[in-house]
PDB file of C-alpha atoms in Angstrom:
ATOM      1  CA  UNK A 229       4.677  -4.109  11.630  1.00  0.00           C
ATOM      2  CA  UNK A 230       5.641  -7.352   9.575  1.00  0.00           C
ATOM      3  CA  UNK A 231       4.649  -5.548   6.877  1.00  0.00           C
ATOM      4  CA  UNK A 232       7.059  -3.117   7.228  1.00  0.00           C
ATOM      5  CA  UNK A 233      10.076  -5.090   8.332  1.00  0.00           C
ATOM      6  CA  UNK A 234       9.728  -7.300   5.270  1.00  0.00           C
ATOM      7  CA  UNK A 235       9.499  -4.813   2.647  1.00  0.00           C
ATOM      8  CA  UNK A 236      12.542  -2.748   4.700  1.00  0.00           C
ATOM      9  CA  UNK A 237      14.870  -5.497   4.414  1.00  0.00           C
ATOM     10  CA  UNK A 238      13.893  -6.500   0.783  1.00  0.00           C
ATOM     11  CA  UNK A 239      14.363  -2.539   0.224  1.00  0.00           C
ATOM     12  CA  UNK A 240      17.941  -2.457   2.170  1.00  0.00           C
ATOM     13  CA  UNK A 241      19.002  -5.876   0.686  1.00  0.00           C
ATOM     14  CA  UNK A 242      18.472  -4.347  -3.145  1.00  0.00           C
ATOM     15  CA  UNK A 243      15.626  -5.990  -4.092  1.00  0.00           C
ATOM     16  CA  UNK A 244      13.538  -3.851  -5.723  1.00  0.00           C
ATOM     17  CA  UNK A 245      16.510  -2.902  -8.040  1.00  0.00           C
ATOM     18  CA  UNK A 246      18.048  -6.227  -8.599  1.00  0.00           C
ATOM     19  CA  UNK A 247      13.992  -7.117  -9.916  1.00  0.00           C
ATOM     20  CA  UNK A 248      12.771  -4.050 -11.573  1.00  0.00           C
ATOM     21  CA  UNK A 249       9.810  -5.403 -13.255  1.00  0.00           C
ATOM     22  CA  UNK A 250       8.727  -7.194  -9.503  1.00  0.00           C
ATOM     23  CA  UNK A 251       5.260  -5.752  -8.573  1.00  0.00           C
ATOM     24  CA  UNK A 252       3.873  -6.320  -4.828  1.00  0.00           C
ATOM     25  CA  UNK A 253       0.292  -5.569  -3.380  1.00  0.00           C
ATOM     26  CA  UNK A 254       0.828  -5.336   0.556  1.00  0.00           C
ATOM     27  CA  UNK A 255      -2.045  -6.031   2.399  1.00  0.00           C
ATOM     28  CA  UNK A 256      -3.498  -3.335   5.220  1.00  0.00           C
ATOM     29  CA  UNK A 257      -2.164  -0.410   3.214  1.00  0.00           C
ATOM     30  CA  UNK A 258       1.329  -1.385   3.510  1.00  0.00           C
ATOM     31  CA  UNK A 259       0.778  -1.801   7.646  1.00  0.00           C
ATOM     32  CA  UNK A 260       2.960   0.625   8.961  1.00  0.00           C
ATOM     33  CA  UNK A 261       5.022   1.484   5.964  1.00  0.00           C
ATOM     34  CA  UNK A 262       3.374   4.560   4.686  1.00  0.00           C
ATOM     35  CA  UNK A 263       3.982   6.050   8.191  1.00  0.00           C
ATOM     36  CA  UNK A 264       7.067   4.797   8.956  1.00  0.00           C
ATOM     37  CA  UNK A 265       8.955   5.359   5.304  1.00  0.00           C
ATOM     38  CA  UNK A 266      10.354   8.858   5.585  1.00  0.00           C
ATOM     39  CA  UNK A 267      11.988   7.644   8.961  1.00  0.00           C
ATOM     40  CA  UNK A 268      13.132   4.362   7.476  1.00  0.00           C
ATOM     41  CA  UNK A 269      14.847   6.834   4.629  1.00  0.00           C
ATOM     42  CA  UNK A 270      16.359   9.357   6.995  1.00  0.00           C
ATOM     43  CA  UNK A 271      17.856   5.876   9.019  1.00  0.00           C
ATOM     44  CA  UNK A 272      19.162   4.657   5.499  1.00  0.00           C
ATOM     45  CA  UNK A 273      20.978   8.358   5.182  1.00  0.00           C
ATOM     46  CA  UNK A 274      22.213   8.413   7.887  1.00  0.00           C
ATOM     47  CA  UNK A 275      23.071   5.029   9.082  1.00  0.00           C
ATOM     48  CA  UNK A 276      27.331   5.377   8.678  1.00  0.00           C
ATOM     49  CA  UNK A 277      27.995   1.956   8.436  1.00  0.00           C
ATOM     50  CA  UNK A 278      25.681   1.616   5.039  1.00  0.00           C
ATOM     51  CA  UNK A 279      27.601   4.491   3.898  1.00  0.00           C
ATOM     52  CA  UNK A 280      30.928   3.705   4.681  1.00  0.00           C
ATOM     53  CA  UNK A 281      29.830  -0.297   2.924  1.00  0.00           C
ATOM     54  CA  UNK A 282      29.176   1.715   0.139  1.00  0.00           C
ATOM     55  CA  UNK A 283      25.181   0.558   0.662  1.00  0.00           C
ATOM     56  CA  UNK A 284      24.013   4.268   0.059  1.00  0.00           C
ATOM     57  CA  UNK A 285      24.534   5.717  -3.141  1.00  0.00           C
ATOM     58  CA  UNK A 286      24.104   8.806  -4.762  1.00  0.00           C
ATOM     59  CA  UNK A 287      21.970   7.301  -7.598  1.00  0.00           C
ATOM     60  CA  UNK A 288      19.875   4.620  -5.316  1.00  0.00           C
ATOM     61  CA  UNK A 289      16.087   5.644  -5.173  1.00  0.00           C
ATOM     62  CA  UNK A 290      14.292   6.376  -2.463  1.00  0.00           C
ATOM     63  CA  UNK A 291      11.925   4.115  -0.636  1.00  0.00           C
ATOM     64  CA  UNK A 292       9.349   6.534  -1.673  1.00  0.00           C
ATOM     65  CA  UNK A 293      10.693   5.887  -5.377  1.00  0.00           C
ATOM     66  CA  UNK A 294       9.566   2.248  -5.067  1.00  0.00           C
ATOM     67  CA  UNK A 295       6.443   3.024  -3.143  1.00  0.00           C
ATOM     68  CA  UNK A 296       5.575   4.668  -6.493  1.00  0.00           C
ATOM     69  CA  UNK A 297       7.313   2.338  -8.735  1.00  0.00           C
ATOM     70  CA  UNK A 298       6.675  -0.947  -7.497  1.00  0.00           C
ATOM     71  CA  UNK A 299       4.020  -1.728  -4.990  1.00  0.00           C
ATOM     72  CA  UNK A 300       0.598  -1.839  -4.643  1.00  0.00           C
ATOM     73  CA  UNK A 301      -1.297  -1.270  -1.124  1.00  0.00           C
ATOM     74  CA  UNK A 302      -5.148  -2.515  -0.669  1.00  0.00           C
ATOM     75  CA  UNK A 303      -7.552  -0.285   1.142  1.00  0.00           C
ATOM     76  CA  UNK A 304      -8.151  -2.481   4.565  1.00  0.00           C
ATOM     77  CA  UNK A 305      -7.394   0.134   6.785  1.00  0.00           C
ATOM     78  CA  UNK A 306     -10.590   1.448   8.114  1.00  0.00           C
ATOM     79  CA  UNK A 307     -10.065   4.870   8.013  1.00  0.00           C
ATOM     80  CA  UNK A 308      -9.848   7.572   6.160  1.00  0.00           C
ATOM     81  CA  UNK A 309      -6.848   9.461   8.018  1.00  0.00           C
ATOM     82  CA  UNK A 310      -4.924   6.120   7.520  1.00  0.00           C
ATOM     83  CA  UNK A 311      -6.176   5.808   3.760  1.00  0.00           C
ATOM     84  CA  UNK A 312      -4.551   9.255   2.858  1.00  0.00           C
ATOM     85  CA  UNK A 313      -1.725   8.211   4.242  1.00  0.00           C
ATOM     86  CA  UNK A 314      -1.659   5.485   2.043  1.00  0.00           C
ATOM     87  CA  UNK A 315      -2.734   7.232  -0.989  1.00  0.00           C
ATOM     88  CA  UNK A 316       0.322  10.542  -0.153  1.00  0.00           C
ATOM     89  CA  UNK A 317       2.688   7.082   0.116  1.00  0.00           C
ATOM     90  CA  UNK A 318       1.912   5.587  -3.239  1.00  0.00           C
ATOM     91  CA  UNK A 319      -0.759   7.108  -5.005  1.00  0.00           C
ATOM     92  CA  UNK A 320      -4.095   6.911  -5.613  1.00  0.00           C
ATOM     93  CA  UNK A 321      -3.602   4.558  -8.709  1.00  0.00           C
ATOM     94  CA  UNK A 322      -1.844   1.953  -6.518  1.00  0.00           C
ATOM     95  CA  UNK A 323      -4.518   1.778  -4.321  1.00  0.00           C
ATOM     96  CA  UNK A 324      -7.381  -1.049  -4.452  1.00  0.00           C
ATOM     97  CA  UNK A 325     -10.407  -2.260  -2.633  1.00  0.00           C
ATOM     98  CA  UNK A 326      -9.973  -5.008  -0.069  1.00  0.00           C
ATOM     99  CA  UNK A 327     -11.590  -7.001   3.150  1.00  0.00           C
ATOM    100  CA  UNK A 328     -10.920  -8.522   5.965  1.00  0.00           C
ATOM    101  CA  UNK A 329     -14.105 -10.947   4.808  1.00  0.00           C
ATOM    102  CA  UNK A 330     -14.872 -13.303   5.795  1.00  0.00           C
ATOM    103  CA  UNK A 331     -11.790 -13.166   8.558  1.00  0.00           C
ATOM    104  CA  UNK A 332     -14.397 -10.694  10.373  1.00  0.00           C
ATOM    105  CA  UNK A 333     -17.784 -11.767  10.421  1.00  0.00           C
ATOM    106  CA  UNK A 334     -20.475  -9.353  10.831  1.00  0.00           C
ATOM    107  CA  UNK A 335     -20.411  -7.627  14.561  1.00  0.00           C
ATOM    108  CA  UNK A 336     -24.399  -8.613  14.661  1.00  0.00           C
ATOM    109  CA  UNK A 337     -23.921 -12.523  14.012  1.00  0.00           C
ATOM    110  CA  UNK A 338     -26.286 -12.478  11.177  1.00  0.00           C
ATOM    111  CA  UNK A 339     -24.088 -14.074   8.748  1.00  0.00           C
ATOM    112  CA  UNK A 340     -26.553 -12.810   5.970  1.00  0.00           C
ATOM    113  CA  UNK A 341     -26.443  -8.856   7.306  1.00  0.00           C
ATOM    114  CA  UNK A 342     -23.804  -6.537   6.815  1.00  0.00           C
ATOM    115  CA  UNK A 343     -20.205  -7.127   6.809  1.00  0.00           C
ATOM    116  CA  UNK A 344     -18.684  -4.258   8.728  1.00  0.00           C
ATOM    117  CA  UNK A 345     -15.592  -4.959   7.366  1.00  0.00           C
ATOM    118  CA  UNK A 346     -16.473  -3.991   3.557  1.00  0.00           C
ATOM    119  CA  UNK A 347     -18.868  -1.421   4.791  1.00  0.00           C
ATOM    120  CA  UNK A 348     -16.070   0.572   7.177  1.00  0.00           C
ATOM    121  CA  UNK A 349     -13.825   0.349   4.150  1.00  0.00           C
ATOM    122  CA  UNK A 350     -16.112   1.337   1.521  1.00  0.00           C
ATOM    123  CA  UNK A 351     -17.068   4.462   3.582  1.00  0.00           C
ATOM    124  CA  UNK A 352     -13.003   5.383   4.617  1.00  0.00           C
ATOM    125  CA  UNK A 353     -12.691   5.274   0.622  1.00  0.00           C
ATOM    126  CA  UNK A 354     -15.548   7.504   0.351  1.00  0.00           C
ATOM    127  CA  UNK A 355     -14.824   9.764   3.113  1.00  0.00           C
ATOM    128  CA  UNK A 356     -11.364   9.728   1.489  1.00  0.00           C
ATOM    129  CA  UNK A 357     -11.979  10.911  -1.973  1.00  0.00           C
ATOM    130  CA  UNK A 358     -15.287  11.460  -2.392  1.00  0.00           C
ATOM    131  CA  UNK A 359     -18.330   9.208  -3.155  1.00  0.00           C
ATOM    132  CA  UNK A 360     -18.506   9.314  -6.991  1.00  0.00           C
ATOM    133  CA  UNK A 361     -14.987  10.653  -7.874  1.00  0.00           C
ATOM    134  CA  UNK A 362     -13.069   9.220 -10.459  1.00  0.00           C
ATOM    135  CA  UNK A 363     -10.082   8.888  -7.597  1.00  0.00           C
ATOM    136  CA  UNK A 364     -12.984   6.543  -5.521  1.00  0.00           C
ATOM    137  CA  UNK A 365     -13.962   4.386  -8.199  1.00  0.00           C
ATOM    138  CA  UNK A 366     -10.537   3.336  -8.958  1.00  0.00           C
ATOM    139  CA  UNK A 367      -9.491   2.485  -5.482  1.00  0.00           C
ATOM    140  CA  UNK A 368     -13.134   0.442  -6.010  1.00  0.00           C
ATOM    141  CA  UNK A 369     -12.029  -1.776  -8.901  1.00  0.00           C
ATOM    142  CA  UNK A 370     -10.911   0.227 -11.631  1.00  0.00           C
ATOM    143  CA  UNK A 371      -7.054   0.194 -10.321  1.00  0.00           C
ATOM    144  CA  UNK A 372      -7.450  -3.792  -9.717  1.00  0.00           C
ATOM    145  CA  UNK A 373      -9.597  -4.789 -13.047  1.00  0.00           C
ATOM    146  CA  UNK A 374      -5.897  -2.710 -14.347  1.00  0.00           C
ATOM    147  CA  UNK A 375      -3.041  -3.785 -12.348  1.00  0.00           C
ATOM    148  CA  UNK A 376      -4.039  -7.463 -12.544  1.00  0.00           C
ATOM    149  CA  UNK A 377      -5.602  -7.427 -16.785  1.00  0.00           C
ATOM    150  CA  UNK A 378      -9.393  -8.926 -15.538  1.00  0.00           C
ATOM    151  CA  UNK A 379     -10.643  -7.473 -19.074  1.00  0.00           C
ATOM    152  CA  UNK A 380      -7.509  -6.921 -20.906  1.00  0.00           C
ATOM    153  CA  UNK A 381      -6.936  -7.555 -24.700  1.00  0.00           C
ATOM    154  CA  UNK A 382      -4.049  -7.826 -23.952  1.00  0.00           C
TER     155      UNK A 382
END
């Protein structure tokens, strides 16, 4: 829910379009956000004190705009019902890999065994878009080795 509040008040308090070229990766698919965003937009509508302060223009974009525009969710979310969520939110190319390791150590205690929380991921993404798609492999790595240059010429 932090998560959400943050980004919400950096959103409200013009943010996003004060620092156009700002790029955020939320953690835990955005928590709450790509749930709660279309209710957090109808609030911003219809919220007549923004509109009277002249806080809701005609031109502003939507927080689904900057979803798109300017952030980045990981994929610690454990499921693939939350993962489309994130991925209808803000895309499929915004979306990367990402654990709770080594936060949650392996359910089993064997330090050296399985780490459910890579494995539940790994399998949401899968379940999500498919094992070997080209949408699964870049949630994987392929959107991170681009969004942060690993192997850029650049």
């Amino acid at each position: 829910m932090e998560t959400t509040i943050a980004v919400a008040r950096m959103y409200l308090a013009g943010v996003f379009d004060a620092v156009p070229d700002l790029r955020m990766l939320l953690a835990h698919s955005g928590g709450t956000l790509p749930f709660l965003a279309g209710r957090i937009e109808s609030c911003i509508v219809h919220d007549g004190h923004l509109v009277r302060e002249g806080k809701v223009k005609s031109t502003r974009r939507t927080i689904w705009q900057v979803l798109k525009e300017q952030v980045y969710l990981d994929a610690v979310i454990y499921s693939d019902v939350g993962l489309k969520a994130a991925i209808d939110a803000s895309g499929v190319d915004r979306l990367m890999f990402g654990t709770d390791h080594p936060f949650f150590p392996p359910v089993n205690s064997d330090e050296q065994g399985e780490w459910e929380s890579m494995t539940w991921n790994r399998d949401s993404v899968s379940k999500a878009l498919g094992a070997d798609s080209e949408a699964a492999k870049a949630v994987m790595g392929g959107n991170a080795v681009e969004v942060l240059k690993l192997f850029g010429d650049d």
